Coordinates of C-alpha atoms and ligand atoms in Angstrom, one line a residue:
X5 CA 0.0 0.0 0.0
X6 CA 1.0 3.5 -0.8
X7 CA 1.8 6.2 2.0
X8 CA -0.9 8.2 0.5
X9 CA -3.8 5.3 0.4
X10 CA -2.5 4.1 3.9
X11 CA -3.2 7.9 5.3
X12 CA -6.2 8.1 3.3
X13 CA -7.4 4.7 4.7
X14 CA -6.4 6.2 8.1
X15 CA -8.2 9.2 7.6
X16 CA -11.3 7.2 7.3
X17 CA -10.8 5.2 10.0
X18 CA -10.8 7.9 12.3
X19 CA -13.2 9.8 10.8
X20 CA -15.8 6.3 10.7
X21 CA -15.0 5.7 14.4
X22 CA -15.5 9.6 15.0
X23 CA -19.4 9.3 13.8
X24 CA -20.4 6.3 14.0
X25 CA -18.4 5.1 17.5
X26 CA -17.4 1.2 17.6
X27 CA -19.3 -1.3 15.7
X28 CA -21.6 -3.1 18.2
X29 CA -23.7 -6.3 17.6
X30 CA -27.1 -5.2 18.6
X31 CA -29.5 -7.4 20.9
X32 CA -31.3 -7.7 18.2
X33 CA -28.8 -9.5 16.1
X34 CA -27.9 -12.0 18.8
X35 CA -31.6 -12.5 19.5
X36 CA -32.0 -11.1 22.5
X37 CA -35.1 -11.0 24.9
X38 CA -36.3 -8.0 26.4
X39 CA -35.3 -7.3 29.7
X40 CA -37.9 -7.5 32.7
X41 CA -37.1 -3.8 33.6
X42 CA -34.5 -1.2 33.7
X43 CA -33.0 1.4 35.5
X44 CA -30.9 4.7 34.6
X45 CA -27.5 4.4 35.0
X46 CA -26.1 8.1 35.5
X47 CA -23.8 10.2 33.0
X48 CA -20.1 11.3 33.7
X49 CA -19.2 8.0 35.9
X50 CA -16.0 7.7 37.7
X51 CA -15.3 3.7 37.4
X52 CA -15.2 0.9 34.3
X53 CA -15.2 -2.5 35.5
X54 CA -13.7 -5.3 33.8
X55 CA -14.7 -8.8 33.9
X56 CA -14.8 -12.4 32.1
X57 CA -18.0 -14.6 31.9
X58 CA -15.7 -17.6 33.3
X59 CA -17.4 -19.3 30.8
X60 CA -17.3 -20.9 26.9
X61 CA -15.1 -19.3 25.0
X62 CA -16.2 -18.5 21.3
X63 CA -15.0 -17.2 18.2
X64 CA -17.5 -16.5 15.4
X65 CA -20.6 -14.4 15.4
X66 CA -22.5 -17.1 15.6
X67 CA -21.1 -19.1 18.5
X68 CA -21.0 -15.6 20.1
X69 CA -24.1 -14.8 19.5
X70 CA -25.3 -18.5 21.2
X71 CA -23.2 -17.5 23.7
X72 CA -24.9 -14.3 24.8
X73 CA -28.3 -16.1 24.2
X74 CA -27.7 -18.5 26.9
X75 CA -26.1 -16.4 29.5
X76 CA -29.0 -14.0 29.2
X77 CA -31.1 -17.0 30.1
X78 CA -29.3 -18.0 32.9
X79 CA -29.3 -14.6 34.3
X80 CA -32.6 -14.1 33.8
X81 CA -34.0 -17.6 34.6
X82 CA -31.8 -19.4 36.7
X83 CA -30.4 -16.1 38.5
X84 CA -34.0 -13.9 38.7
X85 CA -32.5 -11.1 36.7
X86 CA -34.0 -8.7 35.1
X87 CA -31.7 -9.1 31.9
X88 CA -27.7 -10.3 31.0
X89 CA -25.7 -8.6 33.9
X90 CA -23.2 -7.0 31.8
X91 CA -23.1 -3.3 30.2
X92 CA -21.3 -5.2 27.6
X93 CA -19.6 -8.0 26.2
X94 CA -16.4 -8.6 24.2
X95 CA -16.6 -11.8 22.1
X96 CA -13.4 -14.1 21.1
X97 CA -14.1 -13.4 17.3
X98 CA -12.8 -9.5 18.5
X99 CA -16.6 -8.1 18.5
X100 CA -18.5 -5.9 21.1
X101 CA -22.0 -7.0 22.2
X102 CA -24.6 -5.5 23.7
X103 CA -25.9 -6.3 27.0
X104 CA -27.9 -4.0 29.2
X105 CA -26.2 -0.9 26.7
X106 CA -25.6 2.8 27.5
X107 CA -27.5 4.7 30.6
X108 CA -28.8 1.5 31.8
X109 CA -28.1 -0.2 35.6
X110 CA -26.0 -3.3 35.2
X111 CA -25.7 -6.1 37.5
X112 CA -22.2 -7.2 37.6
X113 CA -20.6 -5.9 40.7
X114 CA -22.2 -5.5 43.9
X115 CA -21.7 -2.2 45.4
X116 CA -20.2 -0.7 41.6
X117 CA -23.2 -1.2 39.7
X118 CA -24.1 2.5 39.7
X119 CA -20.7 3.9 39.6
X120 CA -19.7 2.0 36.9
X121 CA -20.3 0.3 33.7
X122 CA -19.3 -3.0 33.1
X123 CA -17.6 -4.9 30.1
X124 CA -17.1 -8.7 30.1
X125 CA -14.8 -10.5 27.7
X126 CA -16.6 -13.8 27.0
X127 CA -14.5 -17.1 28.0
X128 CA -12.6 -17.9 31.3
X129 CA -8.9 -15.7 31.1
X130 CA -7.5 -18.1 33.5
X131 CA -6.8 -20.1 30.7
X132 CA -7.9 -17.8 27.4
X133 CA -5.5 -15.4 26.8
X134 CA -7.3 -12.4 25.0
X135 CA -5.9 -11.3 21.5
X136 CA -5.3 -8.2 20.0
X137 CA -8.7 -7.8 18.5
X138 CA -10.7 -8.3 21.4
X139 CA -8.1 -5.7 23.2
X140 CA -9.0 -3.1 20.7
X141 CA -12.5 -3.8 20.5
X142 CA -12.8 -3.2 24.3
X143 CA -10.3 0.0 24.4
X144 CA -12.3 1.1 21.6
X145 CA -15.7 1.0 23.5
X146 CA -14.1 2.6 26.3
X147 CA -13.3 5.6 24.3
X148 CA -16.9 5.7 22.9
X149 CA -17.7 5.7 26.1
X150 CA -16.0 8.5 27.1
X151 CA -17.3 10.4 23.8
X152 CA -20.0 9.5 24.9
X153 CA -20.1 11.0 28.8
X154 CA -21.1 8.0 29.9
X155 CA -17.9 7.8 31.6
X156 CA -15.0 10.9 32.7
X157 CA -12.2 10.7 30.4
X158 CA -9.9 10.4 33.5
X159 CA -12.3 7.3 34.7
X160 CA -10.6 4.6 36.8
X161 CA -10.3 1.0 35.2
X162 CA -10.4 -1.9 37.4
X163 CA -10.9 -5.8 37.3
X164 CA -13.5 -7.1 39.4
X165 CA -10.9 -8.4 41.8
X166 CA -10.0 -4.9 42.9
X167 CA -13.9 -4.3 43.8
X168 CA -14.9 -7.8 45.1
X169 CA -14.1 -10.9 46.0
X170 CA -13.7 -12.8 43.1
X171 CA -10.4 -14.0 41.2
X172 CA -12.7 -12.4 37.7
X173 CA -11.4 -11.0 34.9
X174 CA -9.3 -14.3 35.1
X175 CA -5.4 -13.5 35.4
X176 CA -4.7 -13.2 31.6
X177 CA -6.9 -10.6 31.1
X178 CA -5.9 -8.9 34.6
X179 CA -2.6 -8.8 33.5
X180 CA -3.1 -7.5 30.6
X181 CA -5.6 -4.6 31.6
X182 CA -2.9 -3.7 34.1
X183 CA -1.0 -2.3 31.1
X184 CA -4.2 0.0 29.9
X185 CA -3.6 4.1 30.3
X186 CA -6.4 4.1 33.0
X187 CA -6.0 1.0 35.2
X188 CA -5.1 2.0 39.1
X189 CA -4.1 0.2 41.2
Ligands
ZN18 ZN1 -16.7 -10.2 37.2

C-alpha cells in the first residue's frame, strides 16, 4: 500500500470511528429478549469494570451470539434477573455485544453497579488469553464511552478483583488490563 492510500485509509478510519463510534452487535442480532425492567445508570461515571463470563469461549458471530443467548437466560432464569448482567460483552471473534447498553443499571458488581459500567470478555482468562482484536475492540468502547459522557475521560479502570471478591477477569486478562492508560491500582 502507498503512503498516500495508507493515510487516506487512516483518515477514514478515524473519521468512521468519530461518527459512528465502535461497531456493536445489537441485541437484536444475537436474538436477544427483552429485559424484565430497567434502570438509569447516570452520566459522567467515575469507574469501568472489567470482567470475564468464566465461561465458553467462542470465536465466530454465531457461536458468540449463542453465547450471549444463553447467558442472558441463565441470568434471567436461573439467577431472577431482570436481563444479561453486563453493560457489555467482548466476544473471542474481536466483536463488542450488547448487554444491558448505554445509561442502563448493570448487575455485575455489587456495590459498583451504579458507579460504573461494566464490560465482560466472553470465556474464562485463567486459561484464554485475549488477543489483539478483542483488546481493541474493548479500548475502543471505552473511548466511545467516554465520547459519549457516559464515563469521565480520567475514569478509573479496574478488574472485578479490585472491587470484590472474586479472582474475575481471570489473570490473563488482569494482566493485561494492568497495562491499559487508566488501570489504578
Ligand atoms: Zn466479574
Amino acid at each position: 500500500m502507498s503512503c498516500k492510500s495508507f493515510l487516506t485509509l487512516i483518515t477514514v478510519l478515524l473519521c468512521a470511528n468519530a461518527v459512528f463510534g465502535v461497531n456493536i452487535i445489537s441485541r437484536a442480532q444475537w436474538g436477544g429478549r427483552s429485559a424484565t425492567s430497567k434502570s438509569t445508570l447516570a452520566t459522567g461515571l467515575s469507574y469501568a469494570v472489567i470482567h470475564h463470563t468464566a465461561g465458553v469461549y467462542c470465536s465466530t458471530q454465531a457461536a458468540c451470539s449463542l453465547q450471549m443467548r444463553n447467558m442472558q437466560n441463565y441470568h434471567m432464569d436461573s439467577l431472577g434477573w431482570a436481563d444479561i448482567g453486563y453493560n457489555f460483552l467482548i466476544g473471542g471473534d474481536g466483536q463488542v455485544y450488547e448487554g444491558r447498553g448505554w445509561n442502563t443499571l448493570g448487575a455485575h458488581a455489587t456495590n459498583w453497579n451504579s458507579k460504573s459500567i461494566g464490560i465482560s470478555f466472553m470465556g474464562n482468562y485463567n486459561t484464554n488469553v485475549p488477543t489483539a482484536a478483542q483488546i481493541a475492540a474493548a479500548k475502543a468502547l471505552l473511548a466511545d464511552a467516554v465520547s459519549r459522557g457516559q464515563i469521565k475521560s480520567g475514569y478509573i479502570l479496574y478488574g472485578h478483583r479490585q472491587v470484590g471478591s472474586t479472582e474475575c477477569p481471570g489473570d490473563n486478562l488482569y494482566a493485561e488490563i494492568k497495562k491499559w492508560a487508566n488501570w489504578r491500582a
